[in-house]
PDB file of C-alpha atoms in Angstrom:
ATOM      1  CA  GLU K   1     136.489 -82.073  -4.070  1.00 94.00           C
ATOM      2  CA  VAL K   2     138.329 -79.992  -6.642  1.00 96.00           C
ATOM      3  CA  GLN K   3     140.913 -77.672  -5.120  1.00 98.00           C
ATOM      4  CA  LEU K   4     143.168 -75.151  -6.795  1.00 98.00           C
ATOM      5  CA  VAL K   5     145.636 -73.356  -4.536  1.00 98.00           C
ATOM      6  CA  GLU K   6     147.747 -70.538  -5.915  1.00 98.00           C
ATOM      7  CA  SER K   7     150.966 -69.337  -4.316  1.00 98.00           C
ATOM      8  CA  GLY K   8     153.959 -67.180  -5.109  1.00 98.00           C
ATOM      9  CA  GLY K   9     152.415 -63.735  -5.061  1.00 97.00           C
ATOM     10  CA  GLY K  10     153.959 -60.786  -3.313  1.00 98.00           C
ATOM     11  CA  LEU K  11     155.570 -57.396  -3.756  1.00 98.00           C
ATOM     12  CA  VAL K  12     157.977 -57.032  -6.670  1.00 98.00           C
ATOM     13  CA  LYS K  13     159.715 -54.025  -8.180  1.00 98.00           C
ATOM     14  CA  PRO K  14     159.056 -52.877 -11.745  1.00 98.00           C
ATOM     15  CA  GLY K  15     161.228 -54.853 -14.106  1.00 98.00           C
ATOM     16  CA  GLY K  16     161.369 -57.756 -11.708  1.00 98.00           C
ATOM     17  CA  SER K  17     160.220 -61.352 -11.971  1.00 98.00           C
ATOM     18  CA  GLN K  18     157.843 -63.590 -10.073  1.00 98.00           C
ATOM     19  CA  ARG K  19     156.826 -67.215 -10.410  1.00 98.00           C
ATOM     20  CA  LEU K  20     153.321 -68.279  -9.510  1.00 98.00           C
ATOM     21  CA  SER K  21     152.305 -71.850  -8.764  1.00 98.00           C
ATOM     22  CA  CYS K  22     148.930 -73.547  -8.653  1.00 98.00           C
ATOM     23  CA  ALA K  23     148.559 -76.873  -6.842  1.00 98.00           C
ATOM     24  CA  ALA K  24     145.629 -78.937  -8.074  1.00 98.00           C
ATOM     25  CA  SER K  25     143.820 -81.775  -6.342  1.00 98.00           C
ATOM     26  CA  GLY K  26     140.517 -83.639  -6.472  1.00 97.00           C
ATOM     27  CA  PHE K  27     140.527 -84.263 -10.228  1.00 97.00           C
ATOM     28  CA  THR K  28     142.675 -85.833 -12.932  1.00 97.00           C
ATOM     29  CA  PHE K  29     144.859 -82.786 -13.549  1.00 98.00           C
ATOM     30  CA  SER K  30     146.677 -84.327 -16.512  1.00 97.00           C
ATOM     31  CA  THR K  31     143.488 -84.437 -18.590  1.00 97.00           C
ATOM     32  CA  TYR K  32     142.386 -80.811 -18.055  1.00 98.00           C
ATOM     33  CA  ASN K  33     143.311 -77.670 -19.931  1.00 98.00           C
ATOM     34  CA  MET K  34     144.278 -74.932 -17.479  1.00 98.00           C
ATOM     35  CA  ASN K  35     144.162 -71.154 -17.492  1.00 98.00           C
ATOM     36  CA  TRP K  36     145.490 -68.102 -15.675  1.00 98.00           C
ATOM     37  CA  VAL K  37     143.115 -65.161 -15.226  1.00 98.00           C
ATOM     38  CA  ARG K  38     143.797 -61.926 -13.351  1.00 98.00           C
ATOM     39  CA  ARG K  39     141.829 -59.069 -11.872  1.00 98.00           C
ATOM     40  CA  ALA K  40     143.546 -55.742 -11.374  1.00 98.00           C
ATOM     41  CA  PRO K  41     142.191 -53.444  -8.635  1.00 96.00           C
ATOM     42  CA  GLY K  42     138.941 -51.862  -9.771  1.00 94.00           C
ATOM     43  CA  LYS K  43     139.108 -53.565 -13.150  1.00 96.00           C
ATOM     44  CA  ALA K  44     137.333 -56.439 -14.864  1.00 96.00           C
ATOM     45  CA  LEU K  45     138.607 -59.983 -15.157  1.00 97.00           C
ATOM     46  CA  GLU K  46     141.337 -60.446 -17.769  1.00 98.00           C
ATOM     47  CA  TRP K  47     142.408 -63.731 -19.311  1.00 98.00           C
ATOM     48  CA  VAL K  48     146.200 -64.149 -19.194  1.00 98.00           C
ATOM     49  CA  SER K  49     147.170 -67.559 -20.578  1.00 98.00           C
ATOM     50  CA  SER K  50     145.991 -71.086 -21.333  1.00 98.00           C
ATOM     51  CA  ILE K  51     147.781 -74.409 -21.660  1.00 98.00           C
ATOM     52  CA  THR K  52     146.317 -77.648 -22.950  1.00 98.00           C
ATOM     53  CA  SER K  53     146.446 -80.869 -20.955  1.00 97.00           C
ATOM     54  CA  SER K  54     149.646 -82.172 -22.584  1.00 97.00           C
ATOM     55  CA  SER K  55     151.191 -78.721 -23.044  1.00 97.00           C
ATOM     56  CA  ASN K  56     150.827 -79.130 -26.803  1.00 97.00           C
ATOM     57  CA  TYR K  57     149.133 -75.769 -27.220  1.00 98.00           C
ATOM     58  CA  ILE K  58     149.831 -72.587 -25.285  1.00 98.00           C
ATOM     59  CA  TYR K  59     148.136 -69.212 -25.645  1.00 98.00           C
ATOM     60  CA  TYR K  60     148.834 -65.771 -24.225  1.00 98.00           C
ATOM     61  CA  ALA K  61     147.076 -62.436 -24.049  1.00 98.00           C
ATOM     62  CA  ASP K  62     148.837 -59.772 -26.089  1.00 98.00           C
ATOM     63  CA  SER K  63     149.428 -57.807 -22.870  1.00 98.00           C
ATOM     64  CA  VAL K  64     151.765 -60.510 -21.505  1.00 98.00           C
ATOM     65  CA  LYS K  65     153.125 -62.181 -24.632  1.00 98.00           C
ATOM     66  CA  GLY K  66     156.911 -62.328 -24.584  1.00 98.00           C
ATOM     67  CA  ARG K  67     157.067 -61.614 -20.837  1.00 98.00           C
ATOM     68  CA  PHE K  68     155.050 -64.435 -19.232  1.00 98.00           C
ATOM     69  CA  THR K  69     155.543 -68.179 -19.655  1.00 98.00           C
ATOM     70  CA  VAL K  70     152.981 -70.779 -18.622  1.00 98.00           C
ATOM     71  CA  SER K  71     153.958 -74.364 -17.909  1.00 98.00           C
ATOM     72  CA  ARG K  72     152.688 -77.403 -16.065  1.00 98.00           C
ATOM     73  CA  ASP K  73     154.008 -80.543 -14.421  1.00 98.00           C
ATOM     74  CA  ASN K  74     151.355 -83.241 -14.645  1.00 98.00           C
ATOM     75  CA  ALA K  75     153.378 -85.555 -12.397  1.00 98.00           C
ATOM     76  CA  LYS K  76     153.175 -82.927  -9.651  1.00 98.00           C
ATOM     77  CA  ASN K  77     149.605 -81.782 -10.433  1.00 98.00           C
ATOM     78  CA  SER K  78     150.931 -78.268 -10.737  1.00 98.00           C
ATOM     79  CA  LEU K  79     150.537 -75.260 -13.010  1.00 98.00           C
ATOM     80  CA  TYR K  80     153.035 -72.394 -13.182  1.00 98.00           C
ATOM     81  CA  LEU K  81     153.267 -68.849 -14.474  1.00 98.00           C
ATOM     82  CA  GLN K  82     156.705 -67.304 -14.846  1.00 98.00           C
ATOM     83  CA  MET K  83     156.339 -63.530 -15.040  1.00 98.00           C
ATOM     84  CA  ASN K  84     159.248 -61.384 -16.210  1.00 98.00           C
ATOM     85  CA  SER K  85     159.680 -57.677 -16.930  1.00 98.00           C
ATOM     86  CA  LEU K  86     156.812 -56.855 -14.634  1.00 98.00           C
ATOM     87  CA  THR K  87     155.161 -53.431 -14.771  1.00 98.00           C
ATOM     88  CA  VAL K  88     152.706 -51.674 -12.462  1.00 98.00           C
ATOM     89  CA  ASP K  89     149.960 -52.707 -14.897  1.00 98.00           C
ATOM     90  CA  ASP K  90     150.568 -56.335 -13.916  1.00 98.00           C
ATOM     91  CA  THR K  91     149.423 -55.646 -10.351  1.00 98.00           C
ATOM     92  CA  ALA K  92     146.447 -57.964  -9.841  1.00 98.00           C
ATOM     93  CA  VAL K  93     145.063 -61.023  -8.135  1.00 98.00           C
ATOM     94  CA  TYR K  94     146.029 -64.013 -10.279  1.00 98.00           C
ATOM     95  CA  TYR K  95     143.751 -67.043 -10.431  1.00 98.00           C
ATOM     96  CA  CYS K  96     144.287 -70.471 -11.929  1.00 98.00           C
ATOM     97  CA  THR K  97     141.156 -71.973 -13.427  1.00 98.00           C
ATOM     98  CA  THR K  98     139.775 -74.923 -15.332  1.00 98.00           C
ATOM     99  CA  ASP K  99     137.701 -74.437 -18.484  1.00 96.00           C
ATOM    100  CA  PRO K 100     134.011 -73.572 -18.080  1.00 95.00           C
ATOM    101  CA  GLY K 101     133.086 -76.862 -19.709  1.00 92.00           C
ATOM    102  CA  ASP K 102     135.161 -78.690 -17.083  1.00 94.00           C
ATOM    103  CA  GLY K 103     133.413 -77.241 -14.077  1.00 92.00           C
ATOM    104  CA  GLY K 104     134.919 -73.765 -14.247  1.00 95.00           C
ATOM    105  CA  HIS K 105     136.841 -74.178 -11.003  1.00 97.00           C
ATOM    106  CA  TRP K 106     138.889 -71.264  -9.644  1.00 98.00           C
ATOM    107  CA  GLY K 107     141.489 -71.016  -6.938  1.00 98.00           C
ATOM    108  CA  GLN K 108     141.327 -68.352  -4.236  1.00 97.00           C
ATOM    109  CA  GLY K 109     143.912 -66.245  -6.070  1.00 98.00           C
ATOM    110  CA  THR K 110     147.311 -64.828  -5.210  1.00 98.00           C
ATOM    111  CA  LEU K 111     148.054 -61.103  -5.162  1.00 98.00           C
ATOM    112  CA  VAL K 112     150.962 -59.736  -7.150  1.00 98.00           C
ATOM    113  CA  THR K 113     151.832 -56.117  -6.436  1.00 98.00           C
ATOM    114  CA  VAL K 114     154.326 -54.397  -8.696  1.00 98.00           C
ATOM    115  CA  SER K 115     155.603 -51.243  -7.057  1.00 97.00           C
ATOM    116  CA  SER K 116     158.841 -49.425  -6.375  1.00 96.00           C
TER     117      SER K 116
ATOM    118  CA  ALA I   1     139.660 -61.064 -30.866  1.00 95.00           C
ATOM    119  CA  ILE I   2     136.001 -61.364 -29.910  1.00 97.00           C
ATOM    120  CA  GLN I   3     135.086 -58.341 -27.809  1.00 98.00           C
ATOM    121  CA  LEU I   4     132.291 -58.688 -25.260  1.00 98.00           C
ATOM    122  CA  THR I   5     130.209 -55.706 -24.167  1.00 98.00           C
ATOM    123  CA  GLN I   6     128.018 -56.137 -21.107  1.00 98.00           C
ATOM    124  CA  SER I   7     125.025 -53.975 -20.325  1.00 97.00           C
ATOM    125  CA  PRO I   8     124.171 -52.417 -18.067  1.00 97.00           C
ATOM    126  CA  SER I   9     127.463 -51.832 -16.261  1.00 97.00           C
ATOM    127  CA  SER I  10     125.504 -51.539 -13.026  1.00 97.00           C
ATOM    128  CA  LEU I  11     121.932 -51.789 -11.859  1.00 97.00           C
ATOM    129  CA  SER I  12     119.928 -51.343  -8.697  1.00 96.00           C
ATOM    130  CA  ALA I  13     117.182 -53.835  -7.995  1.00 96.00           C
ATOM    131  CA  SER I  14     115.020 -55.103  -5.170  1.00 95.00           C
ATOM    132  CA  VAL I  15     114.693 -58.561  -3.710  1.00 96.00           C
ATOM    133  CA  GLY I  16     112.206 -60.482  -5.848  1.00 96.00           C
ATOM    134  CA  ASP I  17     112.879 -58.497  -9.039  1.00 97.00           C
ATOM    135  CA  ARG I  18     113.554 -60.169 -12.371  1.00 98.00           C
ATOM    136  CA  VAL I  19     116.951 -59.070 -13.680  1.00 98.00           C
ATOM    137  CA  THR I  20     118.450 -59.540 -17.136  1.00 98.00           C
ATOM    138  CA  ILE I  21     122.053 -58.807 -18.076  1.00 98.00           C
ATOM    139  CA  THR I  22     123.102 -58.703 -21.723  1.00 98.00           C
ATOM    140  CA  CYS I  23     126.441 -59.632 -23.274  1.00 98.00           C
ATOM    141  CA  ARG I  24     127.025 -58.579 -26.887  1.00 98.00           C
ATOM    142  CA  ALA I  25     129.820 -60.107 -28.929  1.00 98.00           C
ATOM    143  CA  SER I  26     131.715 -58.345 -31.722  1.00 98.00           C
ATOM    144  CA  ARG I  27     131.222 -61.414 -33.905  1.00 97.00           C
ATOM    145  CA  GLY I  28     128.856 -64.304 -33.621  1.00 95.00           C
ATOM    146  CA  PHE I  29     129.288 -67.797 -32.258  1.00 93.00           C
ATOM    147  CA  SER I  30     126.830 -70.473 -31.188  1.00 84.00           C
ATOM    148  CA  SER I  31     127.992 -71.448 -27.701  1.00 84.00           C
ATOM    149  CA  GLY I  32     131.246 -71.206 -25.744  1.00 95.00           C
ATOM    150  CA  LEU I  33     129.820 -68.500 -23.499  1.00 97.00           C
ATOM    151  CA  ALA I  34     129.956 -68.617 -19.706  1.00 98.00           C
ATOM    152  CA  TRP I  35     128.576 -66.459 -16.915  1.00 98.00           C
ATOM    153  CA  TYR I  36     130.298 -65.951 -13.557  1.00 98.00           C
ATOM    154  CA  GLN I  37     129.295 -64.329 -10.270  1.00 98.00           C
ATOM    155  CA  GLN I  38     131.948 -62.605  -8.185  1.00 97.00           C
ATOM    156  CA  LYS I  39     131.555 -61.248  -4.666  1.00 96.00           C
ATOM    157  CA  PRO I  40     134.102 -58.957  -3.000  1.00 94.00           C
ATOM    158  CA  GLU I  41     137.336 -60.689  -2.013  1.00 93.00           C
ATOM    159  CA  LYS I  42     136.095 -63.989  -3.446  1.00 96.00           C
ATOM    160  CA  ALA I  43     136.960 -65.974  -6.561  1.00 97.00           C
ATOM    161  CA  PRO I  44     134.432 -65.941  -9.412  1.00 97.00           C
ATOM    162  CA  LYS I  45     131.856 -68.720  -9.373  1.00 98.00           C
ATOM    163  CA  LEU I  46     130.637 -70.384 -12.560  1.00 98.00           C
ATOM    164  CA  LEU I  47     126.885 -70.084 -13.074  1.00 98.00           C
ATOM    165  CA  ILE I  48     126.251 -70.920 -16.743  1.00 98.00           C
ATOM    166  CA  TYR I  49     128.376 -72.600 -19.440  1.00 97.00           C
ATOM    167  CA  ASP I  50     127.764 -73.290 -23.119  1.00 97.00           C
ATOM    168  CA  ALA I  51     125.461 -70.254 -23.049  1.00 97.00           C
ATOM    169  CA  VAL I  52     122.454 -72.104 -21.586  1.00 97.00           C
ATOM    170  CA  SER I  53     123.684 -74.925 -19.309  1.00 97.00           C
ATOM    171  CA  LEU I  54     123.247 -74.429 -15.571  1.00 98.00           C
ATOM    172  CA  GLU I  55     126.296 -75.466 -13.582  1.00 97.00           C
ATOM    173  CA  SER I  56     125.634 -78.142 -10.976  1.00 95.00           C
ATOM    174  CA  GLY I  57     124.529 -76.689  -7.642  1.00 96.00           C
ATOM    175  CA  VAL I  58     123.556 -73.288  -9.040  1.00 97.00           C
ATOM    176  CA  PRO I  59     119.963 -72.262  -8.153  1.00 98.00           C
ATOM    177  CA  SER I  60     117.421 -72.615 -10.942  1.00 98.00           C
ATOM    178  CA  ARG I  61     116.509 -68.911 -10.717  1.00 98.00           C
ATOM    179  CA  PHE I  62     119.613 -68.337 -12.861  1.00 98.00           C
ATOM    180  CA  SER I  63     119.250 -68.997 -16.584  1.00 98.00           C
ATOM    181  CA  GLY I  64     121.271 -68.279 -19.687  1.00 98.00           C
ATOM    182  CA  GLY I  65     120.115 -67.653 -23.213  1.00 97.00           C
ATOM    183  CA  GLY I  66     121.043 -66.404 -26.617  1.00 96.00           C
ATOM    184  CA  SER I  67     123.410 -67.255 -29.428  1.00 93.00           C
ATOM    185  CA  GLY I  68     125.159 -65.441 -32.222  1.00 95.00           C
ATOM    186  CA  THR I  69     126.091 -62.005 -30.948  1.00 97.00           C
ATOM    187  CA  VAL I  70     123.630 -61.529 -28.081  1.00 97.00           C
ATOM    188  CA  PHE I  71     123.613 -63.566 -24.891  1.00 98.00           C
ATOM    189  CA  THR I  72     121.671 -63.036 -21.667  1.00 98.00           C
ATOM    190  CA  LEU I  73     121.815 -63.966 -18.011  1.00 98.00           C
ATOM    191  CA  THR I  74     118.481 -63.799 -16.224  1.00 98.00           C
ATOM    192  CA  ILE I  75     117.809 -64.007 -12.502  1.00 98.00           C
ATOM    193  CA  SER I  76     114.098 -64.746 -12.188  1.00 97.00           C
ATOM    194  CA  SER I  77     113.670 -63.579  -8.594  1.00 97.00           C
ATOM    195  CA  LEU I  78     116.604 -61.714  -7.086  1.00 97.00           C
ATOM    196  CA  GLN I  79     117.689 -62.963  -3.671  1.00 96.00           C
ATOM    197  CA  PRO I  80     119.824 -61.128  -1.068  1.00 94.00           C
ATOM    198  CA  GLU I  81     122.802 -63.383  -1.797  1.00 95.00           C
ATOM    199  CA  ASP I  82     122.694 -62.463  -5.506  1.00 97.00           C
ATOM    200  CA  PHE I  83     124.028 -58.957  -5.025  1.00 93.00           C
ATOM    201  CA  ALA I  84     127.414 -59.234  -6.716  1.00 97.00           C
ATOM    202  CA  THR I  85     129.260 -58.511  -9.958  1.00 97.00           C
ATOM    203  CA  TYR I  86     128.525 -60.697 -12.979  1.00 98.00           C
ATOM    204  CA  TYR I  87     130.842 -61.373 -15.921  1.00 98.00           C
ATOM    205  CA  CYS I  88     130.375 -63.075 -19.249  1.00 98.00           C
ATOM    206  CA  GLN I  89     133.290 -64.902 -20.872  1.00 98.00           C
ATOM    207  CA  GLN I  90     133.682 -66.348 -24.331  1.00 98.00           C
ATOM    208  CA  TYR I  91     135.748 -69.488 -24.784  1.00 97.00           C
ATOM    209  CA  HIS I  92     134.793 -70.062 -28.401  1.00 96.00           C
ATOM    210  CA  ASP I  93     138.140 -68.774 -29.632  1.00 95.00           C
ATOM    211  CA  TYR I  94     141.514 -67.521 -28.428  1.00 96.00           C
ATOM    212  CA  PRO I  95     142.222 -65.035 -27.060  1.00 97.00           C
ATOM    213  CA  LEU I  96     139.616 -65.763 -24.427  1.00 97.00           C
ATOM    214  CA  THR I  97     137.798 -62.603 -23.404  1.00 98.00           C
ATOM    215  CA  PHE I  98     135.597 -61.315 -20.598  1.00 98.00           C
ATOM    216  CA  GLY I  99     132.929 -58.672 -20.552  1.00 98.00           C
ATOM    217  CA  GLY I 100     133.408 -55.562 -18.467  1.00 98.00           C
ATOM    218  CA  GLY I 101     131.142 -56.766 -15.672  1.00 98.00           C
ATOM    219  CA  THR I 102     127.725 -55.817 -14.314  1.00 98.00           C
ATOM    220  CA  LYS I 103     127.425 -54.806 -10.665  1.00 98.00           C
ATOM    221  CA  VAL I 104     124.042 -55.682  -9.170  1.00 98.00           C
ATOM    222  CA  GLU I 105     123.267 -53.518  -6.151  1.00 96.00           C
ATOM    223  CA  ILE I 106     120.427 -53.300  -3.666  1.00 87.00           C
ATOM    224  CA  LYS I 107     117.810 -50.637  -4.380  1.00 87.00           C
TER     225      LYS I 107
END
């Protein structure tokens, strides 16, 4: 069974940093592209970042470019999102996901709250 | 970026109704369109991928259609467990984008 488990969320002050992790199991992680998607309170889903299976290609939404860094460790079956210079607009539940063509699996999400 | 506009943004329907949600893209593409269902406090669930392919385990009352700039999600006979918010997503090109969502409520 495919499982994606996010961790690392919490309360952080504006301007602060947070690192999210996603532990994957039940599939060959090293062969899957991975994504981060977020949902702010009362808002629609928003794609954040994608990374290909070998980390050869990385993409970011304009809203996070230059502040967020996605990475992965295929030996540890793990995906990461380093978030710097956080603002209140980054408050959201963050999900790690596989591509729709790869089953479209989502984790349960981890809440990041940016507030003073 | 390909912008996706969903309509309606919300609808009220009864159990047994046929419901169609539309997703319009700012420029056309042939596939690379997915539909998700999200219930409160839950992660989104994939229903349809490649515009028309039903994800394994999803009831056959859900179907996807369209290509180019207009895509649809149809629920042939609405069931109580289908009351939720639905999103389209394009993965044809980066940046990936989602529609604004359609909330399906009980009439």
